[in-house]
Amino acid sequence: MSAHIVSPVQFCSGDLLADRRAEFAEGLVNAGDPGGAAELYRQALEIAPGWGAGWYRLGEICAHGALTGAREAFAEALRLDPDDTLGAGLQIALIDGRAGTARMPSAFVETLFDQYAGHFDHALVDTLGYRGPQLLEAQLGRERWGRVLDLGCGTGLMGEVLRARSGWLEGWDISAEMLREAGAKRLYDRLEKRDLSRLDPPLERWDLIAAADVFSYLGELSAILPWCHAALSAGGTLAFTAEAASAEEAALGGCVLRESRRYAHAEAALIAELSAAGFSVEIGHGVLRMDRGVPIAALAVVARRL
């Protein structure tokens, strides 16, 4: 899934002249002239200097066109939007070579999935060949569970696999629009809006916690893995997918930020983290989805609470 998320509302500066220059700039981008486009955006931002999305777009154009000024533009976008709705901080981390940066801004994730919700299933399954739920289904075998929590449930793709094997199925997601799509499928006994990076200590226990293609947007797992251990019943199971880091990426750290602005996880580091959190670990391998025609290698993890 691409992470370009400048929405139509954000893309209006509020000044007609600045917007017109930005419109002309986009035409130059499409014509293969990033230098001319960047200059027009700079003119637009002289007129509307408080336009955070415009600064972000200037950063994108400079970065993709190998022009100077990308980092400064992203930094200004971040200054104007400290919650980092557009993910400018991630872009700065990539420019600075800090691929090991391990925090995904919650506002960025929420905005991203609110925007994609209406066409998410088609884009992910039909276009990108997403197979996260199927990888986990194969790894889990024929088990059934009483209480199941679908973390980062999205539109319910994992719920479609889990429903028939769950006595109670609950879904949590940061995106209200995703939850609306999931609710329309009538798969879940309960749906709640939750930020997985800021979970309170668990008050309930679950027999299975599933997280299909979720930890790629969470990054470092030092908080969520102990939370899952505490939230599972004795002998309970945590099942999740992760993008598999290459050997070169793994050398940078256990959790690596990719150009796609998704995290990949090194298998050895993942096993060590799960063991330290109190899990036994089984890992399968497969293809999670396609990205620009390239298969994305996945880890399908089943971790049992010791």
PDB file of C-alpha atoms in Angstrom:
ATOM      1  CA  MET A   1       0.000   0.000   0.000  1.00  0.00           C
ATOM      2  CA  SER A   2       1.402   3.366  -0.991  1.00  0.00           C
ATOM      3  CA  ALA A   3       1.721   5.915   1.777  1.00  0.00           C
ATOM      4  CA  HIS A   4       1.095   9.104  -0.218  1.00  0.00           C
ATOM      5  CA  ILE A   5      -1.802  10.674   1.694  1.00  0.00           C
ATOM      6  CA  VAL A   6      -2.211  14.353   0.845  1.00  0.00           C
ATOM      7  CA  SER A   7      -6.001  14.645   1.019  1.00  0.00           C
ATOM      8  CA  PRO A   8      -8.088  17.068  -1.081  1.00  0.00           C
ATOM      9  CA  VAL A   9      -8.839  19.180   2.007  1.00  0.00           C
ATOM     10  CA  GLN A  10      -5.176  19.412   2.954  1.00  0.00           C
ATOM     11  CA  PHE A  11      -4.277  20.163  -0.643  1.00  0.00           C
ATOM     12  CA  CYS A  12      -6.164  23.448  -0.570  1.00  0.00           C
ATOM     13  CA  SER A  13      -3.952  26.179   0.837  1.00  0.00           C
ATOM     14  CA  GLY A  14      -6.844  28.582   1.308  1.00  0.00           C
ATOM     15  CA  ASP A  15      -5.317  31.033  -1.180  1.00  0.00           C
ATOM     16  CA  LEU A  16      -6.515  30.844  -4.784  1.00  0.00           C
ATOM     17  CA  LEU A  17      -3.243  32.139  -6.234  1.00  0.00           C
ATOM     18  CA  ALA A  18      -1.150  29.649  -4.269  1.00  0.00           C
ATOM     19  CA  ASP A  19      -3.478  26.800  -5.264  1.00  0.00           C
ATOM     20  CA  ARG A  20      -3.230  27.772  -8.903  1.00  0.00           C
ATOM     21  CA  ARG A  21       0.566  27.672  -8.790  1.00  0.00           C
ATOM     22  CA  ALA A  22       0.392  24.256  -7.117  1.00  0.00           C
ATOM     23  CA  GLU A  23      -1.945  23.026  -9.843  1.00  0.00           C
ATOM     24  CA  PHE A  24       0.485  24.159 -12.529  1.00  0.00           C
ATOM     25  CA  ALA A  25       3.312  22.527 -10.577  1.00  0.00           C
ATOM     26  CA  GLU A  26       1.529  19.171 -10.614  1.00  0.00           C
ATOM     27  CA  GLY A  27       1.272  19.477 -14.383  1.00  0.00           C
ATOM     28  CA  LEU A  28       5.050  19.923 -14.541  1.00  0.00           C
ATOM     29  CA  VAL A  29       5.530  16.854 -12.340  1.00  0.00           C
ATOM     30  CA  ASN A  30       3.448  14.821 -14.788  1.00  0.00           C
ATOM     31  CA  ALA A  31       5.488  16.268 -17.662  1.00  0.00           C
ATOM     32  CA  GLY A  32       8.739  15.110 -16.065  1.00  0.00           C
ATOM     33  CA  ASP A  33      10.011  18.520 -14.887  1.00  0.00           C
ATOM     34  CA  PRO A  34      10.469  18.241 -11.102  1.00  0.00           C
ATOM     35  CA  GLY A  35      12.748  21.284 -10.997  1.00  0.00           C
ATOM     36  CA  GLY A  36      10.098  23.528 -12.518  1.00  0.00           C
ATOM     37  CA  ALA A  37       7.452  22.007 -10.274  1.00  0.00           C
ATOM     38  CA  ALA A  38       9.533  22.619  -7.158  1.00  0.00           C
ATOM     39  CA  GLU A  39      10.051  26.258  -8.126  1.00  0.00           C
ATOM     40  CA  LEU A  40       6.307  26.777  -8.571  1.00  0.00           C
ATOM     41  CA  TYR A  41       5.632  25.190  -5.185  1.00  0.00           C
ATOM     42  CA  ARG A  42       8.165  27.513  -3.591  1.00  0.00           C
ATOM     43  CA  GLN A  43       6.312  30.449  -5.140  1.00  0.00           C
ATOM     44  CA  ALA A  44       3.022  29.064  -3.808  1.00  0.00           C
ATOM     45  CA  LEU A  45       4.506  28.700  -0.337  1.00  0.00           C
ATOM     46  CA  GLU A  46       5.751  32.275  -0.355  1.00  0.00           C
ATOM     47  CA  ILE A  47       2.086  33.223  -0.727  1.00  0.00           C
ATOM     48  CA  ALA A  48       0.799  30.633   1.799  1.00  0.00           C
ATOM     49  CA  PRO A  49       3.720  29.853   4.134  1.00  0.00           C
ATOM     50  CA  GLY A  50       1.507  28.082   6.685  1.00  0.00           C
ATOM     51  CA  TRP A  51       0.354  25.420   4.228  1.00  0.00           C
ATOM     52  CA  GLY A  52       1.778  22.219   5.739  1.00  0.00           C
ATOM     53  CA  ALA A  53       0.587  19.906   2.962  1.00  0.00           C
ATOM     54  CA  GLY A  54       2.235  22.179   0.398  1.00  0.00           C
ATOM     55  CA  TRP A  55       5.572  21.931   2.209  1.00  0.00           C
ATOM     56  CA  TYR A  56       5.156  18.178   2.362  1.00  0.00           C
ATOM     57  CA  ARG A  57       4.434  17.975  -1.371  1.00  0.00           C
ATOM     58  CA  LEU A  58       7.468  20.150  -2.108  1.00  0.00           C
ATOM     59  CA  GLY A  59       9.551  17.701  -0.073  1.00  0.00           C
ATOM     60  CA  GLU A  60       8.182  14.775  -2.082  1.00  0.00           C
ATOM     61  CA  ILE A  61       8.959  16.460  -5.392  1.00  0.00           C
ATOM     62  CA  CYS A  62      12.485  17.342  -4.318  1.00  0.00           C
ATOM     63  CA  ALA A  63      13.134  13.856  -2.940  1.00  0.00           C
ATOM     64  CA  HIS A  64      11.834  12.027  -6.004  1.00  0.00           C
ATOM     65  CA  GLY A  65      13.567  14.432  -8.368  1.00  0.00           C
ATOM     66  CA  ALA A  66      16.911  14.213  -6.496  1.00  0.00           C
ATOM     67  CA  LEU A  67      16.740  17.955  -5.843  1.00  0.00           C
ATOM     68  CA  THR A  68      18.086  19.831  -2.833  1.00  0.00           C
ATOM     69  CA  GLY A  69      15.676  21.087  -0.208  1.00  0.00           C
ATOM     70  CA  ALA A  70      13.648  17.946   0.480  1.00  0.00           C
ATOM     71  CA  ARG A  71      14.647  17.643   4.125  1.00  0.00           C
ATOM     72  CA  GLU A  72      14.010  21.321   4.823  1.00  0.00           C
ATOM     73  CA  ALA A  73      10.564  21.108   3.236  1.00  0.00           C
ATOM     74  CA  PHE A  74       9.613  18.020   5.262  1.00  0.00           C
ATOM     75  CA  ALA A  75      10.939  19.664   8.427  1.00  0.00           C
ATOM     76  CA  GLU A  76       8.709  22.689   7.840  1.00  0.00           C
ATOM     77  CA  ALA A  77       5.715  20.406   7.229  1.00  0.00           C
ATOM     78  CA  LEU A  78       6.457  18.677  10.538  1.00  0.00           C
ATOM     79  CA  ARG A  79       6.833  22.006  12.350  1.00  0.00           C
ATOM     80  CA  LEU A  80       3.426  23.106  11.087  1.00  0.00           C
ATOM     81  CA  ASP A  81       1.833  19.749  11.972  1.00  0.00           C
ATOM     82  CA  PRO A  82       3.508  18.329  15.121  1.00  0.00           C
ATOM     83  CA  ASP A  83       1.102  15.365  15.129  1.00  0.00           C
ATOM     84  CA  ASP A  84       2.652  14.465  11.749  1.00  0.00           C
ATOM     85  CA  THR A  85      -0.507  13.544   9.892  1.00  0.00           C
ATOM     86  CA  LEU A  86       1.404  13.216   6.618  1.00  0.00           C
ATOM     87  CA  GLY A  87       4.394  11.279   7.941  1.00  0.00           C
ATOM     88  CA  ALA A  88       6.995  13.971   7.307  1.00  0.00           C
ATOM     89  CA  GLY A  89       9.082  12.692  10.203  1.00  0.00           C
ATOM     90  CA  LEU A  90       9.386   9.309   8.501  1.00  0.00           C
ATOM     91  CA  GLN A  91      10.571  11.011   5.329  1.00  0.00           C
ATOM     92  CA  ILE A  92      13.215  12.905   7.313  1.00  0.00           C
ATOM     93  CA  ALA A  93      14.357   9.639   8.919  1.00  0.00           C
ATOM     94  CA  LEU A  94      14.786   8.067   5.484  1.00  0.00           C
ATOM     95  CA  ILE A  95      16.734  11.057   4.178  1.00  0.00           C
ATOM     96  CA  ASP A  96      18.976  11.004   7.253  1.00  0.00           C
ATOM     97  CA  GLY A  97      19.633   7.295   6.842  1.00  0.00           C
ATOM     98  CA  ARG A  98      17.926   6.483  10.138  1.00  0.00           C
ATOM     99  CA  ALA A  99      16.211   3.369   8.821  1.00  0.00           C
ATOM    100  CA  GLY A 100      16.154   1.961  12.325  1.00  0.00           C
ATOM    101  CA  THR A 101      13.724   4.686  13.459  1.00  0.00           C
ATOM    102  CA  ALA A 102      11.050   2.684  15.212  1.00  0.00           C
ATOM    103  CA  ARG A 103       8.016   4.900  15.769  1.00  0.00           C
ATOM    104  CA  MET A 104       5.110   5.399  13.384  1.00  0.00           C
ATOM    105  CA  PRO A 105       3.045   8.553  14.133  1.00  0.00           C
ATOM    106  CA  SER A 106      -0.484   7.555  15.128  1.00  0.00           C
ATOM    107  CA  ALA A 107      -2.015  10.510  13.255  1.00  0.00           C
ATOM    108  CA  PHE A 108      -0.278   9.367  10.064  1.00  0.00           C
ATOM    109  CA  VAL A 109      -1.595   5.805  10.370  1.00  0.00           C
ATOM    110  CA  GLU A 110      -5.130   6.975  11.158  1.00  0.00           C
ATOM    111  CA  THR A 111      -5.207   9.396   8.225  1.00  0.00           C
ATOM    112  CA  LEU A 112      -3.740   6.826   5.857  1.00  0.00           C
ATOM    113  CA  PHE A 113      -6.368   4.205   6.562  1.00  0.00           C
ATOM    114  CA  ASP A 114      -9.279   6.624   6.828  1.00  0.00           C
ATOM    115  CA  GLN A 115      -8.410   7.682   3.279  1.00  0.00           C
ATOM    116  CA  TYR A 116      -8.074   4.150   1.890  1.00  0.00           C
ATOM    117  CA  ALA A 117     -11.049   2.543   3.646  1.00  0.00           C
ATOM    118  CA  GLY A 118     -13.595   2.830   0.830  1.00  0.00           C
ATOM    119  CA  HIS A 119     -11.469   0.993  -1.727  1.00  0.00           C
ATOM    120  CA  PHE A 120      -9.107  -0.853   0.601  1.00  0.00           C
ATOM    121  CA  ASP A 121     -10.224  -4.415  -0.160  1.00  0.00           C
ATOM    122  CA  HIS A 122     -10.012  -3.922  -3.911  1.00  0.00           C
ATOM    123  CA  ALA A 123      -6.643  -2.165  -3.766  1.00  0.00           C
ATOM    124  CA  LEU A 124      -5.046  -4.635  -1.374  1.00  0.00           C
ATOM    125  CA  VAL A 125      -6.517  -7.960  -2.482  1.00  0.00           C
ATOM    126  CA  ASP A 126      -7.323  -7.528  -6.163  1.00  0.00           C
ATOM    127  CA  THR A 127      -4.471  -5.202  -7.136  1.00  0.00           C
ATOM    128  CA  LEU A 128      -1.647  -6.140  -4.743  1.00  0.00           C
ATOM    129  CA  GLY A 129      -2.524  -9.791  -4.164  1.00  0.00           C
ATOM    130  CA  TYR A 130      -2.535  -9.458  -0.371  1.00  0.00           C
ATOM    131  CA  ARG A 131      -2.450 -12.839   1.425  1.00  0.00           C
ATOM    132  CA  GLY A 132      -1.848 -12.036   5.096  1.00  0.00           C
ATOM    133  CA  PRO A 133      -4.966 -13.762   6.464  1.00  0.00           C
ATOM    134  CA  GLN A 134      -4.336 -16.845   4.322  1.00  0.00           C
ATOM    135  CA  LEU A 135      -0.736 -17.111   5.553  1.00  0.00           C
ATOM    136  CA  LEU A 136      -1.914 -17.002   9.162  1.00  0.00           C
ATOM    137  CA  GLU A 137      -4.760 -19.432   8.506  1.00  0.00           C
ATOM    138  CA  ALA A 138      -2.282 -21.974   7.139  1.00  0.00           C
ATOM    139  CA  GLN A 139       0.074 -21.439  10.073  1.00  0.00           C
ATOM    140  CA  LEU A 140      -2.665 -21.781  12.700  1.00  0.00           C
ATOM    141  CA  GLY A 141      -4.010 -25.073  11.422  1.00  0.00           C
ATOM    142  CA  ARG A 142      -7.520 -26.229  12.348  1.00  0.00           C
ATOM    143  CA  GLU A 143      -7.793 -24.774  15.842  1.00  0.00           C
ATOM    144  CA  ARG A 144     -10.917 -23.126  17.232  1.00  0.00           C
ATOM    145  CA  TRP A 145     -10.989 -20.453  19.943  1.00  0.00           C
ATOM    146  CA  GLY A 146     -13.447 -19.037  22.417  1.00  0.00           C
ATOM    147  CA  ARG A 147     -12.483 -15.369  22.607  1.00  0.00           C
ATOM    148  CA  VAL A 148     -10.594 -13.804  19.703  1.00  0.00           C
ATOM    149  CA  LEU A 149      -9.212 -10.278  19.306  1.00  0.00           C
ATOM    150  CA  ASP A 150      -8.391  -9.019  15.807  1.00  0.00           C
ATOM    151  CA  LEU A 151      -5.839  -6.229  16.385  1.00  0.00           C
ATOM    152  CA  GLY A 152      -5.787  -3.674  13.591  1.00  0.00           C
ATOM    153  CA  CYS A 153      -8.794  -5.391  12.058  1.00  0.00           C
ATOM    154  CA  GLY A 154      -9.140  -2.918   9.186  1.00  0.00           C
ATOM    155  CA  THR A 155     -12.049  -3.789   6.921  1.00  0.00           C
ATOM    156  CA  GLY A 156     -12.322  -7.315   8.326  1.00  0.00           C
ATOM    157  CA  LEU A 157     -10.176  -9.353   5.939  1.00  0.00           C
ATOM    158  CA  MET A 158      -8.721 -11.336   8.843  1.00  0.00           C
ATOM    159  CA  GLY A 159     -12.145 -11.481  10.446  1.00  0.00           C
ATOM    160  CA  GLU A 160     -13.459 -13.326   7.391  1.00  0.00           C
ATOM    161  CA  VAL A 161     -10.974 -16.107   8.168  1.00  0.00           C
ATOM    162  CA  LEU A 162     -11.545 -16.106  11.934  1.00  0.00           C
ATOM    163  CA  ARG A 163     -15.340 -15.782  12.223  1.00  0.00           C
ATOM    164  CA  ALA A 164     -16.300 -19.433  11.775  1.00  0.00           C
ATOM    165  CA  ARG A 165     -13.622 -20.540  14.264  1.00  0.00           C
ATOM    166  CA  SER A 166     -14.345 -17.988  16.995  1.00  0.00           C
ATOM    167  CA  GLY A 167     -16.929 -18.056  19.768  1.00  0.00           C
ATOM    168  CA  TRP A 168     -16.517 -14.288  20.279  1.00  0.00           C
ATOM    169  CA  LEU A 169     -14.749 -12.083  17.720  1.00  0.00           C
ATOM    170  CA  GLU A 170     -13.751  -8.518  18.558  1.00  0.00           C
ATOM    171  CA  GLY A 171     -11.936  -6.052  16.299  1.00  0.00           C
ATOM    172  CA  TRP A 172      -9.878  -2.976  17.197  1.00  0.00           C
ATOM    173  CA  ASP A 173      -8.562  -0.396  14.767  1.00  0.00           C
ATOM    174  CA  ILE A 174      -7.297   3.195  14.833  1.00  0.00           C
ATOM    175  CA  SER A 175      -9.352   4.157  11.762  1.00  0.00           C
ATOM    176  CA  ALA A 176     -13.048   4.961  12.188  1.00  0.00           C
ATOM    177  CA  GLU A 177     -13.574   4.563   8.443  1.00  0.00           C
ATOM    178  CA  MET A 178     -12.024   1.089   8.449  1.00  0.00           C
ATOM    179  CA  LEU A 179     -14.243   0.111  11.365  1.00  0.00           C
ATOM    180  CA  ARG A 180     -17.263   1.330   9.433  1.00  0.00           C
ATOM    181  CA  GLU A 181     -16.337  -0.959   6.521  1.00  0.00           C
ATOM    182  CA  ALA A 182     -15.737  -3.870   8.907  1.00  0.00           C
ATOM    183  CA  GLY A 183     -19.077  -3.287  10.594  1.00  0.00           C
ATOM    184  CA  ALA A 184     -20.896  -3.523   7.290  1.00  0.00           C
ATOM    185  CA  LYS A 185     -19.626  -7.098   6.890  1.00  0.00           C
ATOM    186  CA  ARG A 186     -21.331  -8.157  10.154  1.00  0.00           C
ATOM    187  CA  LEU A 187     -18.440 -10.407  11.167  1.00  0.00           C
ATOM    188  CA  TYR A 188     -17.619  -9.025  14.609  1.00  0.00           C
ATOM    189  CA  ASP A 189     -19.387  -9.251  17.929  1.00  0.00           C
ATOM    190  CA  ARG A 190     -17.813  -5.931  18.909  1.00  0.00           C
ATOM    191  CA  LEU A 191     -15.705  -3.258  17.193  1.00  0.00           C
ATOM    192  CA  GLU A 192     -13.736  -0.536  18.974  1.00  0.00           C
ATOM    193  CA  LYS A 193     -11.560   2.373  17.919  1.00  0.00           C
ATOM    194  CA  ARG A 194      -8.167   1.905  19.587  1.00  0.00           C
ATOM    195  CA  ASP A 195      -4.642   3.217  19.036  1.00  0.00           C
ATOM    196  CA  LEU A 196      -2.433   0.127  19.277  1.00  0.00           C
ATOM    197  CA  SER A 197       0.587   2.229  20.177  1.00  0.00           C
ATOM    198  CA  ARG A 198      -1.180   3.472  23.331  1.00  0.00           C
ATOM    199  CA  LEU A 199      -3.044   0.524  24.812  1.00  0.00           C
ATOM    200  CA  ASP A 200      -4.068   0.509  28.463  1.00  0.00           C
ATOM    201  CA  PRO A 201      -3.265  -2.543  30.603  1.00  0.00           C
ATOM    202  CA  PRO A 202      -5.644  -5.330  29.522  1.00  0.00           C
ATOM    203  CA  LEU A 203      -8.778  -5.920  31.556  1.00  0.00           C
ATOM    204  CA  GLU A 204      -9.945  -8.917  29.497  1.00  0.00           C
ATOM    205  CA  ARG A 205      -8.315 -12.161  28.367  1.00  0.00           C
ATOM    206  CA  TRP A 206      -8.274 -13.665  24.914  1.00  0.00           C
ATOM    207  CA  ASP A 207      -7.581 -17.147  23.574  1.00  0.00           C
ATOM    208  CA  LEU A 208      -6.234 -15.779  20.282  1.00  0.00           C
ATOM    209  CA  ILE A 209      -4.902 -12.354  19.339  1.00  0.00           C
ATOM    210  CA  ALA A 210      -4.404 -11.918  15.592  1.00  0.00           C
ATOM    211  CA  ALA A 211      -2.657  -9.035  13.832  1.00  0.00           C
ATOM    212  CA  ALA A 212      -2.499  -9.431  10.057  1.00  0.00           C
ATOM    213  CA  ASP A 213      -0.266  -6.841   8.369  1.00  0.00           C
ATOM    214  CA  VAL A 214      -0.452  -4.565  11.415  1.00  0.00           C
ATOM    215  CA  PHE A 215       3.030  -4.503  12.915  1.00  0.00           C
ATOM    216  CA  SER A 216       4.417  -3.092   9.650  1.00  0.00           C
ATOM    217  CA  TYR A 217       2.700   0.144  10.711  1.00  0.00           C
ATOM    218  CA  LEU A 218       3.551  -0.129  14.383  1.00  0.00           C
ATOM    219  CA  GLY A 219       7.305  -0.539  14.164  1.00  0.00           C
ATOM    220  CA  GLU A 220       9.089  -1.487  17.352  1.00  0.00           C
ATOM    221  CA  LEU A 221       7.291  -4.242  19.259  1.00  0.00           C
ATOM    222  CA  SER A 222       8.784  -3.791  22.731  1.00  0.00           C
ATOM    223  CA  ALA A 223       5.440  -2.522  24.092  1.00  0.00           C
ATOM    224  CA  ILE A 224       2.860  -4.521  22.138  1.00  0.00           C
ATOM    225  CA  LEU A 225       4.372  -7.992  22.695  1.00  0.00           C
ATOM    226  CA  PRO A 226       4.273  -7.799  26.526  1.00  0.00           C
ATOM    227  CA  TRP A 227       0.763  -6.340  26.260  1.00  0.00           C
ATOM    228  CA  CYS A 228      -0.357  -9.300  24.159  1.00  0.00           C
ATOM    229  CA  HIS A 229       1.224 -11.736  26.616  1.00  0.00           C
ATOM    230  CA  ALA A 230      -0.679 -10.113  29.483  1.00  0.00           C
ATOM    231  CA  ALA A 231      -3.920 -10.084  27.464  1.00  0.00           C
ATOM    232  CA  LEU A 232      -3.819 -13.779  26.531  1.00  0.00           C
ATOM    233  CA  SER A 233      -5.306 -16.572  28.589  1.00  0.00           C
ATOM    234  CA  ALA A 234      -3.001 -19.368  29.766  1.00  0.00           C
ATOM    235  CA  GLY A 235      -1.744 -21.198  26.685  1.00  0.00           C
ATOM    236  CA  GLY A 236      -3.236 -18.517  24.423  1.00  0.00           C
ATOM    237  CA  THR A 237      -1.894 -17.706  20.970  1.00  0.00           C
ATOM    238  CA  LEU A 238      -0.588 -14.559  19.286  1.00  0.00           C
ATOM    239  CA  ALA A 239      -0.598 -14.802  15.486  1.00  0.00           C
ATOM    240  CA  PHE A 240       0.708 -12.050  13.219  1.00  0.00           C
ATOM    241  CA  THR A 241       2.442 -11.305   9.965  1.00  0.00           C
ATOM    242  CA  ALA A 242       5.473  -9.091   9.493  1.00  0.00           C
ATOM    243  CA  GLU A 243       7.427  -7.989   6.469  1.00  0.00           C
ATOM    244  CA  ALA A 244      10.679  -9.961   6.506  1.00  0.00           C
ATOM    245  CA  ALA A 245      13.826  -7.824   6.627  1.00  0.00           C
ATOM    246  CA  SER A 246      16.587  -8.720   4.186  1.00  0.00           C
ATOM    247  CA  ALA A 247      20.049  -9.575   5.508  1.00  0.00           C
ATOM    248  CA  GLU A 248      21.221  -6.054   4.651  1.00  0.00           C
ATOM    249  CA  GLU A 249      18.249  -4.511   6.462  1.00  0.00           C
ATOM    250  CA  ALA A 250      18.663  -6.788   9.464  1.00  0.00           C
ATOM    251  CA  ALA A 251      22.208  -5.489   9.861  1.00  0.00           C
ATOM    252  CA  LEU A 252      20.695  -2.040  10.550  1.00  0.00           C
ATOM    253  CA  GLY A 253      18.533  -3.302  13.413  1.00  0.00           C
ATOM    254  CA  GLY A 254      15.661  -5.568  14.334  1.00  0.00           C
ATOM    255  CA  CYS A 255      13.047  -3.112  13.041  1.00  0.00           C
ATOM    256  CA  VAL A 256      13.801  -1.259   9.811  1.00  0.00           C
ATOM    257  CA  LEU A 257      11.888   1.554   8.112  1.00  0.00           C
ATOM    258  CA  ARG A 258      11.557   0.980   4.369  1.00  0.00           C
ATOM    259  CA  GLU A 259      11.076   3.492   1.545  1.00  0.00           C
ATOM    260  CA  SER A 260       7.428   2.401   1.498  1.00  0.00           C
ATOM    261  CA  ARG A 261       7.195   3.863   5.032  1.00  0.00           C
ATOM    262  CA  ARG A 262       6.385   0.435   6.405  1.00  0.00           C
ATOM    263  CA  TYR A 263       8.552  -1.475   8.846  1.00  0.00           C
ATOM    264  CA  ALA A 264      10.309  -4.758   8.161  1.00  0.00           C
ATOM    265  CA  HIS A 265      11.354  -7.024  11.021  1.00  0.00           C
ATOM    266  CA  ALA A 266      14.430  -9.228  11.242  1.00  0.00           C
ATOM    267  CA  GLU A 267      13.485 -12.839  11.981  1.00  0.00           C
ATOM    268  CA  ALA A 268      16.217 -13.496  14.548  1.00  0.00           C
ATOM    269  CA  ALA A 269      15.421 -10.304  16.458  1.00  0.00           C
ATOM    270  CA  LEU A 270      11.713 -11.132  16.375  1.00  0.00           C
ATOM    271  CA  ILE A 271      12.314 -14.580  17.857  1.00  0.00           C
ATOM    272  CA  ALA A 272      14.459 -13.062  20.611  1.00  0.00           C
ATOM    273  CA  GLU A 273      11.816 -10.415  21.439  1.00  0.00           C
ATOM    274  CA  LEU A 274       9.019 -12.978  21.567  1.00  0.00           C
ATOM    275  CA  SER A 275      11.047 -15.326  23.744  1.00  0.00           C
ATOM    276  CA  ALA A 276      11.881 -12.488  26.125  1.00  0.00           C
ATOM    277  CA  ALA A 277       8.164 -11.606  26.321  1.00  0.00           C
ATOM    278  CA  GLY A 278       7.281 -15.167  27.356  1.00  0.00           C
ATOM    279  CA  PHE A 279       6.297 -16.884  24.103  1.00  0.00           C
ATOM    280  CA  SER A 280       7.312 -20.016  22.258  1.00  0.00           C
ATOM    281  CA  VAL A 281       7.612 -19.251  18.543  1.00  0.00           C
ATOM    282  CA  GLU A 282       6.814 -20.920  15.223  1.00  0.00           C
ATOM    283  CA  ILE A 283       7.480 -18.980  12.012  1.00  0.00           C
ATOM    284  CA  GLY A 284       6.314 -19.713   8.499  1.00  0.00           C
ATOM    285  CA  HIS A 285       7.378 -17.891   5.349  1.00  0.00           C
ATOM    286  CA  GLY A 286       5.524 -16.706   2.275  1.00  0.00           C
ATOM    287  CA  VAL A 287       4.643 -13.739   0.087  1.00  0.00           C
ATOM    288  CA  LEU A 288       2.540 -11.096   1.811  1.00  0.00           C
ATOM    289  CA  ARG A 289       1.647  -9.004  -1.251  1.00  0.00           C
ATOM    290  CA  MET A 290       3.153  -7.326  -4.293  1.00  0.00           C
ATOM    291  CA  ASP A 291       4.697  -3.852  -4.309  1.00  0.00           C
ATOM    292  CA  ARG A 292       5.408  -2.304  -7.721  1.00  0.00           C
ATOM    293  CA  GLY A 293       5.603  -5.799  -9.176  1.00  0.00           C
ATOM    294  CA  VAL A 294       7.999  -7.073  -6.496  1.00  0.00           C
ATOM    295  CA  PRO A 295       6.883  -9.791  -4.029  1.00  0.00           C
ATOM    296  CA  ILE A 296       7.137  -8.767  -0.374  1.00  0.00           C
ATOM    297  CA  ALA A 297       8.492 -11.599   1.751  1.00  0.00           C
ATOM    298  CA  ALA A 298       6.560 -12.222   4.947  1.00  0.00           C
ATOM    299  CA  LEU A 299       6.977 -13.909   8.290  1.00  0.00           C
ATOM    300  CA  ALA A 300       3.831 -15.681   9.505  1.00  0.00           C
ATOM    301  CA  VAL A 301       4.299 -15.934  13.269  1.00  0.00           C
ATOM    302  CA  VAL A 302       2.425 -18.124  15.729  1.00  0.00           C
ATOM    303  CA  ALA A 303       3.535 -17.467  19.309  1.00  0.00           C
ATOM    304  CA  ARG A 304       2.168 -19.468  22.239  1.00  0.00           C
ATOM    305  CA  ARG A 305       1.953 -17.946  25.696  1.00  0.00           C
ATOM    306  CA  LEU A 306       4.147 -19.969  28.047  1.00  0.00           C
TER     307      LEU A 306
END
